[in-house]
Amino acid sequence: MRKVSLLMLAASGALLLAACQPTTPASDHSSAKTSASSRSKQKEDASQTSSSQDVSDLSPKDALAAINTQLTQDLAGELYLLKTPPKNGYWQVSSTASGDQTILQYTPSDTSQDLQKTATAQWQYQLTWRDYTSSDTAAAAVNAEPVQSGLSTVKLGQGVTATQTGGPTAHYLHWADDKWVLTVQDSSTHDDAQPLAEKVVSQLAKTALPLPSDKGAVTLVTPATDDSGQRVIWNDGDRLYTFTGQDALSTLRWAASLSKTQGTAATSSDDSQ
C-alpha cells in the first residue's frame, strides 16, 4: 500500500510539472513561418537584383560597367565588349540570340537604360559571335584572303604598301598587318580607296585592333552602303567575332576599343560615333 501511494504521488508531481511548462502559441509558429518566408523572398530579390541591376541613376561609365557585368553573367565567361561609353551619352545595349549566334547591338542614347532583350532596328554598331568546334575551324571562317604578289602597289604611309586591283567601277587596296588582312573597297568613280586606306593606316598606328588567335580580316567600303557595310572579323580561339558599323573609320575606332572584360568600363571616348 505504501508503494502504491508513492507511485501515485510521483505521477501527480510529473503532471504538475508538465502543466507549468510554457507553451508556444499558434500565432508564434505562424510568425516564425512568415519570417522564414520573408528571408527567402529577400534572398530571391537580392539574387534577381545582382543579375539585373537598375542602371537608370548611374553615370555612362558605371551604367556600361553594370551592363557588361550582367552580360558576362548571362552569357558566361570572358567576352570582348565595348568598355567605353560614347561622348556625352550612354550606350543602349540589346542582347539577343539567333540560332548559335549571339548578337549585341549598340545605340547611342541620352538616357541610361537597362540591358535590352529585344533587337533594335536603329543600332549603330553590332557585335556578334559564334562558337566553332575548334580554333582552326573558326580561323577558316574568317575568310582572310592572303595578299597576292605580282600586282601593282601603292604606298599608304607608316611603311605600309598595299596591292591595288580593280576595274572601272571598283577599286581595291589590300595589305597585311601582323595577323590582320585589310581591304579597302571604293565602289564609286571618285577613286577614294587610297585616301581612306591612308587614314586607316594612320589610325591603326595609334590604336590596335583586338589580337586574333590566328586570323583577322577588315573590310571597309566607300561610300558606305548600309549599316553593316564595314566589317571587322577575327577569331579568339574557337570563337568567331564580327563587329560591324556604317562609317568606316568610326567602326574601326570602336572595334579597337573592344577588349575582354568582366564588366569594368573605361573613361568616356572623345568619338561620339
JSON list of N, CA and C in Angstrom, two decimals, residues 80-82 125 180 203 207-210 218 231-234 243-244 249-259:
[
{"chain": "A", "resi": 80, "resn": "TYR", "atom": "N", "xyz": [34.68, 39.76, -75.38]},
{"chain": "A", "resi": 80, "resn": "TYR", "atom": "CA", "xyz": [35.04, 41.05, -75.96]},
{"chain": "A", "resi": 80, "resn": "TYR", "atom": "C", "xyz": [33.80, 41.93, -75.95]},
{"chain": "A", "resi": 81, "resn": "LEU", "atom": "N", "xyz": [33.91, 43.08, -75.28]},
{"chain": "A", "resi": 81, "resn": "LEU", "atom": "CA", "xyz": [32.79, 44.01, -75.17]},
{"chain": "A", "resi": 81, "resn": "LEU", "atom": "C", "xyz": [33.30, 45.44, -75.28]},
{"chain": "A", "resi": 82, "resn": "LEU", "atom": "N", "xyz": [32.41, 46.36, -75.60]},
{"chain": "A", "resi": 82, "resn": "LEU", "atom": "CA", "xyz": [32.77, 47.77, -75.54]},
{"chain": "A", "resi": 82, "resn": "LEU", "atom": "C", "xyz": [32.85, 48.19, -74.08]},
{"chain": "A", "resi": 125, "resn": "TYR", "atom": "N", "xyz": [26.22, 50.13, -83.98]},
{"chain": "A", "resi": 125, "resn": "TYR", "atom": "CA", "xyz": [27.27, 49.12, -84.09]},
{"chain": "A", "resi": 125, "resn": "TYR", "atom": "C", "xyz": [26.71, 47.79, -83.61]},
{"chain": "A", "resi": 180, "resn": "TRP", "atom": "N", "xyz": [46.37, 40.43, -89.20]},
{"chain": "A", "resi": 180, "resn": "TRP", "atom": "CA", "xyz": [45.23, 41.04, -89.88]},
{"chain": "A", "resi": 180, "resn": "TRP", "atom": "C", "xyz": [45.49, 41.20, -91.37]},
{"chain": "A", "resi": 203, "resn": "GLN", "atom": "N", "xyz": [45.41, 55.66, -88.39]},
{"chain": "A", "resi": 203, "resn": "GLN", "atom": "CA", "xyz": [44.64, 55.38, -87.18]},
{"chain": "A", "resi": 203, "resn": "GLN", "atom": "C", "xyz": [45.17, 54.14, -86.46]},
{"chain": "A", "resi": 207, "resn": "THR", "atom": "N", "xyz": [46.27, 53.10, -82.43]},
{"chain": "A", "resi": 207, "resn": "THR", "atom": "CA", "xyz": [45.47, 52.18, -81.61]},
{"chain": "A", "resi": 207, "resn": "THR", "atom": "C", "xyz": [45.36, 50.85, -82.33]},
{"chain": "A", "resi": 208, "resn": "ALA", "atom": "N", "xyz": [45.44, 49.76, -81.58]},
{"chain": "A", "resi": 208, "resn": "ALA", "atom": "CA", "xyz": [45.48, 48.42, -82.18]},
{"chain": "A", "resi": 208, "resn": "ALA", "atom": "C", "xyz": [44.12, 47.74, -82.10]},
{"chain": "A", "resi": 209, "resn": "LEU", "atom": "N", "xyz": [43.84, 46.93, -83.09]},
{"chain": "A", "resi": 209, "resn": "LEU", "atom": "CA", "xyz": [42.65, 46.08, -83.07]},
{"chain": "A", "resi": 209, "resn": "LEU", "atom": "C", "xyz": [42.87, 44.91, -82.11]},
{"chain": "A", "resi": 210, "resn": "PRO", "atom": "N", "xyz": [41.81, 44.23, -81.71]},
{"chain": "A", "resi": 210, "resn": "PRO", "atom": "CA", "xyz": [41.98, 43.04, -80.88]},
{"chain": "A", "resi": 210, "resn": "PRO", "atom": "C", "xyz": [42.93, 42.04, -81.56]},
{"chain": "A", "resi": 218, "resn": "VAL", "atom": "N", "xyz": [39.67, 42.83, -92.05]},
{"chain": "A", "resi": 218, "resn": "VAL", "atom": "CA", "xyz": [38.94, 44.10, -92.03]},
{"chain": "A", "resi": 218, "resn": "VAL", "atom": "C", "xyz": [38.51, 44.41, -93.46]},
{"chain": "A", "resi": 231, "resn": "ARG", "atom": "N", "xyz": [33.23, 45.98, -91.80]},
{"chain": "A", "resi": 231, "resn": "ARG", "atom": "CA", "xyz": [33.25, 44.71, -91.08]},
{"chain": "A", "resi": 231, "resn": "ARG", "atom": "C", "xyz": [34.65, 44.41, -90.54]},
{"chain": "A", "resi": 232, "resn": "VAL", "atom": "N", "xyz": [34.70, 44.04, -89.25]},
{"chain": "A", "resi": 232, "resn": "VAL", "atom": "CA", "xyz": [35.94, 43.61, -88.60]},
{"chain": "A", "resi": 232, "resn": "VAL", "atom": "C", "xyz": [35.66, 42.23, -88.02]},
{"chain": "A", "resi": 233, "resn": "ILE", "atom": "N", "xyz": [36.40, 41.22, -88.45]},
{"chain": "A", "resi": 233, "resn": "ILE", "atom": "CA", "xyz": [36.13, 39.85, -88.04]},
{"chain": "A", "resi": 233, "resn": "ILE", "atom": "C", "xyz": [37.43, 39.16, -87.64]},
{"chain": "A", "resi": 234, "resn": "TRP", "atom": "N", "xyz": [37.39, 38.41, -86.55]},
{"chain": "A", "resi": 234, "resn": "TRP", "atom": "CA", "xyz": [38.60, 37.73, -86.07]},
{"chain": "A", "resi": 234, "resn": "TRP", "atom": "C", "xyz": [38.20, 36.54, -85.20]},
{"chain": "A", "resi": 243, "resn": "PHE", "atom": "N", "xyz": [32.40, 42.50, -85.86]},
{"chain": "A", "resi": 243, "resn": "PHE", "atom": "CA", "xyz": [31.96, 43.84, -85.44]},
{"chain": "A", "resi": 243, "resn": "PHE", "atom": "C", "xyz": [31.65, 44.64, -86.69]},
{"chain": "A", "resi": 244, "resn": "THR", "atom": "N", "xyz": [30.47, 45.22, -86.77]},
{"chain": "A", "resi": 244, "resn": "THR", "atom": "CA", "xyz": [30.05, 45.93, -87.97]},
{"chain": "A", "resi": 244, "resn": "THR", "atom": "C", "xyz": [29.49, 47.31, -87.62]},
{"chain": "A", "resi": 249, "resn": "LEU", "atom": "N", "xyz": [35.80, 54.65, -90.56]},
{"chain": "A", "resi": 249, "resn": "LEU", "atom": "CA", "xyz": [36.78, 54.97, -89.53]},
{"chain": "A", "resi": 249, "resn": "LEU", "atom": "C", "xyz": [36.21, 54.85, -88.13]},
{"chain": "A", "resi": 250, "resn": "SER", "atom": "N", "xyz": [34.96, 55.22, -87.93]},
{"chain": "A", "resi": 250, "resn": "SER", "atom": "CA", "xyz": [34.34, 55.09, -86.62]},
{"chain": "A", "resi": 250, "resn": "SER", "atom": "C", "xyz": [34.19, 53.62, -86.23]},
{"chain": "A", "resi": 251, "resn": "THR", "atom": "N", "xyz": [33.81, 52.78, -87.20]},
{"chain": "A", "resi": 251, "resn": "THR", "atom": "CA", "xyz": [33.71, 51.35, -86.93]},
{"chain": "A", "resi": 251, "resn": "THR", "atom": "C", "xyz": [35.07, 50.79, -86.52]},
{"chain": "A", "resi": 252, "resn": "LEU", "atom": "N", "xyz": [36.11, 51.24, -87.18]},
{"chain": "A", "resi": 252, "resn": "LEU", "atom": "CA", "xyz": [37.46, 50.77, -86.85]},
{"chain": "A", "resi": 252, "resn": "LEU", "atom": "C", "xyz": [37.87, 51.25, -85.46]},
{"chain": "A", "resi": 253, "resn": "ARG", "atom": "N", "xyz": [37.52, 52.50, -85.12]},
{"chain": "A", "resi": 253, "resn": "ARG", "atom": "CA", "xyz": [37.87, 53.03, -83.81]},
{"chain": "A", "resi": 253, "resn": "ARG", "atom": "C", "xyz": [37.19, 52.24, -82.69]},
{"chain": "A", "resi": 254, "resn": "TRP", "atom": "N", "xyz": [35.91, 51.98, -82.85]},
{"chain": "A", "resi": 254, "resn": "TRP", "atom": "CA", "xyz": [35.19, 51.26, -81.80]},
{"chain": "A", "resi": 254, "resn": "TRP", "atom": "C", "xyz": [35.61, 49.80, -81.75]},
{"chain": "A", "resi": 255, "resn": "ALA", "atom": "N", "xyz": [35.94, 49.22, -82.87]},
{"chain": "A", "resi": 255, "resn": "ALA", "atom": "CA", "xyz": [36.45, 47.84, -82.86]},
{"chain": "A", "resi": 255, "resn": "ALA", "atom": "C", "xyz": [37.75, 47.78, -82.08]},
{"chain": "A", "resi": 256, "resn": "ALA", "atom": "N", "xyz": [38.58, 48.81, -82.22]},
{"chain": "A", "resi": 256, "resn": "ALA", "atom": "CA", "xyz": [39.85, 48.84, -81.49]},
{"chain": "A", "resi": 256, "resn": "ALA", "atom": "C", "xyz": [39.64, 49.01, -80.00]},
{"chain": "A", "resi": 257, "resn": "SER", "atom": "N", "xyz": [38.50, 49.56, -79.59]},
{"chain": "A", "resi": 257, "resn": "SER", "atom": "CA", "xyz": [38.24, 49.75, -78.16]},
{"chain": "A", "resi": 257, "resn": "SER", "atom": "C", "xyz": [37.66, 48.50, -77.50]},
{"chain": "A", "resi": 258, "resn": "LEU", "atom": "N", "xyz": [37.31, 47.50, -78.29]},
{"chain": "A", "resi": 258, "resn": "LEU", "atom": "CA", "xyz": [36.81, 46.25, -77.73]},
{"chain": "A", "resi": 258, "resn": "LEU", "atom": "C", "xyz": [37.92, 45.56, -76.95]},
{"chain": "A", "resi": 259, "resn": "SER", "atom": "N", "xyz": [37.57, 45.01, -75.81]},
{"chain": "A", "resi": 259, "resn": "SER", "atom": "CA", "xyz": [38.55, 44.24, -75.05]},
{"chain": "A", "resi": 259, "resn": "SER", "atom": "C", "xyz": [37.82, 43.25, -74.16]}
]
